[in-house]
Amino acid sequence: MALLRQRDETRLGLVWERDPALIEADGSVNGDFVAFDFEESLSTGEGPYQHLLIEGDNYDALRALRMTHAGRIKCIEIDPPYNTGNNDFIYNDVFLNKDHRYRHSVWLEFIHRRLLIARDLLSDDGVIFVHIGEEEVHRLGCLLDQVFPGQKVGTFVWRTRSGANDSKEYFRSTDHEYVLCYANSGFTFAGSVKSTDAYSNPDGDERGAWGNDNLVKAHNFKQRKDAFYPVLNPESNVWYAPDPDNVWRFASEAKLKPGQKIRTKPMEQIIREKKILWPGDTRTVRYETMEVLLKAIDDGTAPRNLRRDVPDLEFWVGKTIGYGKPRYKRHLSELKRSEKPFSTWIRPGSDKEAAPEDVISLEVGGTTEGTSLIQQMTGNKDFPYPKPLSLIQGILKQATGPDDIILDFFGGSGTTGHAVMALNAEDDGNRRFIVVSSTEATAKEPHKNICRDICQKRLEKAATGYDYRTKDKMKHVDGLGGSFAYLRTRRLPPGKVVRKLAHGQVWTALQLMHLDILAPKSAVGLLWVAGEEDALLIYLPKTDAAALAALKKRKLRGAVVYSWQPELVAQHAGKAVSVRPIPQFLMERFGLKP
Ligand SMILES: C[S@@+](CC[C@H](N)C(=O)[O-])C[C@H]1O[C@@H](n2cnc3c(N)ncnc32)[C@H](O)[C@@H]1O
């Protein structure tokens, strides 16, 4: 009994080994409110802005985004610190290096807390890709199974470099990384359109174009007894022997057990429907005795499918036997899908071997592609291991449509934002990115700001174009277009939200909730207004006589009006508008009790 109860209560999963002091020091568990400060001088292009670049800790950014973007993100693409133990993961201002006792649990806890919020942001057909290296791939897999139960799509493997032994212990060269993928039920990859070049209609078949396909499958006669049988061409009366190593693709009615069901048509029906391409090789042979047949097998002159080890060899005595191979006449109309699926294997562009024709395999640059691009765009190599643009662009091309929102909350140098802009330029799409990038400032380097100094610069140049110097000349790269707003996260202490919340922060949150976009700051006055005439969003920072008079003058049908004194505004605005309270509304959306 005790054993039974224990079994019921114990779940398969990860068990964290925790140091409470370490976790308490992590500000991300506080019950505070997070607001966004809009930084117009670091934003690019004209408002309303298409994309968002957010500077700050991603736990804060995610909590704020849950208020504005829950259920609306189609694709999350993240590349967290791999926790290699070599200065790539800072936690509470400390690098968690190889000798840190809680290295794996702290990393898992850090990722877990972020994934739990990220999950709420995904749309019903949303998908998440998480990049990872050898060190944590197995633990991360368990964690993702826990956060997204039953939603595993699978793992993609990409080749990062062409080979260099770097493992001192085992004489092994680690040349690949992983991308783990989980998705909600409505998600599928785009695949790519299959070529129909192999289909034509030379015989005027009324069923339309057809291709010459295999009639066999990769099972031997011992594995698939019901698909190993002689086939007769009823028009020529020539028999064809089955291949002992690759039996027929279709079962024979004659071999089925009573009541046995099969998924495909039986061979007899395929023959009746004239879907067999009988061999052009018209040579035949006839053995009148078993002895002659065995001799022909031994001296190699018999048709090659006749072997001493196959059953019922005596059947072939006295029959006219053909040498060629019957094939299958596959009509174009039989294709279940007109696309090829997306392959799990991502190959480097330098790979000489072509991918199989029936899948779409990404061909990407190695790790140096990202580093060279950053150097070209920002003039320095200070950002370690950015992802190759081709990799992220390829994944997003497979996973997103032209109107989707894409989130990267470990944005680093901004490769995901760049890839979104590049993809929009390629297919005239209107995808929007939300990239969160941290400053990476520490007590030792308090002024460091990766988001402002690398990510912002890179994304601005990607949007507007840039020049760079090669060995002997200057080169120009055209801008990809698009605009982004630069936001900073700001933590407001619990209990002080009402007093500390600035009008600009309220306005930013309201716009993101209602309109997705951010208007430029110039939209503000007595009434802060954004959106189209029939879907207006209005914020009243002050509810005084002048503001109420201004409100009266506007056509307000369908408008949503936010005010600190909603009752008063409601009396003046009439029934055609919806008046809502601040900050109660924001705090409720954020998950805090006002
Ligand atoms: C492997 S890099 C991502 C590189 C990125 N894919 C690129 O191509 O530039 C991981 C990034 O996560 C960032 N990061 C780590 N902890 C973070 C946090 N709590 N909030 C936001 N970003 C964080 C680091 O600053 C680092 O830039």
GROMACS .gro file of C-alpha atoms and ligand atoms in nm, residues 56-58 79-81 110 114 383 385-387 409-415 438 440, ligand 1:
model
   48
   56GLY     CA    1   1.625   4.485  -1.986
   57ASP     CA    2   1.612   4.157  -1.802
   58ASN     CA    3   1.392   3.924  -1.999
   79ASP     CA    4   1.920   3.121  -2.790
   80PRO     CA    5   1.986   3.128  -2.415
   81PRO     CA    6   2.331   3.104  -2.255
  110PHE     CA    7   1.642   3.059  -1.455
  114ARG     CA    8   1.104   3.240  -1.818
  383PHE     CA    9   2.974   4.000  -2.930
  385TYR     CA   10   2.887   3.371  -3.106
  386PRO     CA   11   2.592   3.546  -3.269
  387LYS     CA   12   2.384   3.297  -3.465
  409PHE     CA   13   1.386   3.718  -2.536
  410PHE     CA   14   1.754   3.625  -2.541
  411GLY     CA   15   1.812   3.866  -2.828
  412GLY     CA   16   2.187   3.933  -2.782
  413SER     CA   17   2.307   4.108  -3.096
  414GLY     CA   18   1.961   4.101  -3.258
  415THR     CA   19   1.997   3.826  -3.519
  438SER     CA   20   2.003   4.279  -2.184
  440GLU     CA   21   2.497   4.261  -1.959
  595LIG     C1   22   2.380   3.303  -2.682
  595LIG     S1   23   2.348   3.469  -2.666
  595LIG     C2   24   2.228   3.499  -2.788
  595LIG     C3   25   2.286   3.542  -2.917
  595LIG     C4   26   2.185   3.578  -3.021
  595LIG     N1   27   2.113   3.465  -3.068
  595LIG     C5   28   2.252   3.645  -3.139
  595LIG     O1   29   2.253   3.590  -3.247
  595LIG     O2   30   2.306   3.753  -3.118
  595LIG     C6   31   2.258   3.476  -2.518
  595LIG     C7   32   2.218   3.615  -2.481
  595LIG     O3   33   2.128   3.608  -2.373
  595LIG     C8   34   2.145   3.727  -2.301
  595LIG     N2   35   2.086   3.711  -2.167
  595LIG     C9   36   2.131   3.636  -2.065
  595LIG     N3   37   2.052   3.651  -1.957
  595LIG    C10   38   1.954   3.737  -1.993
  595LIG    C11   39   1.844   3.793  -1.926
  595LIG     N4   40   1.814   3.760  -1.799
  595LIG     N5   41   1.766   3.880  -1.992
  595LIG    C12   42   1.791   3.914  -2.121
  595LIG     N6   43   1.895   3.862  -2.191
  595LIG    C13   44   1.975   3.776  -2.126
  595LIG    C14   45   2.291   3.750  -2.299
  595LIG     O4   46   2.315   3.887  -2.284
  595LIG    C15   47   2.333   3.701  -2.437
  595LIG     O5   48   2.346   3.808  -2.523
   0.00000   0.00000   0.00000
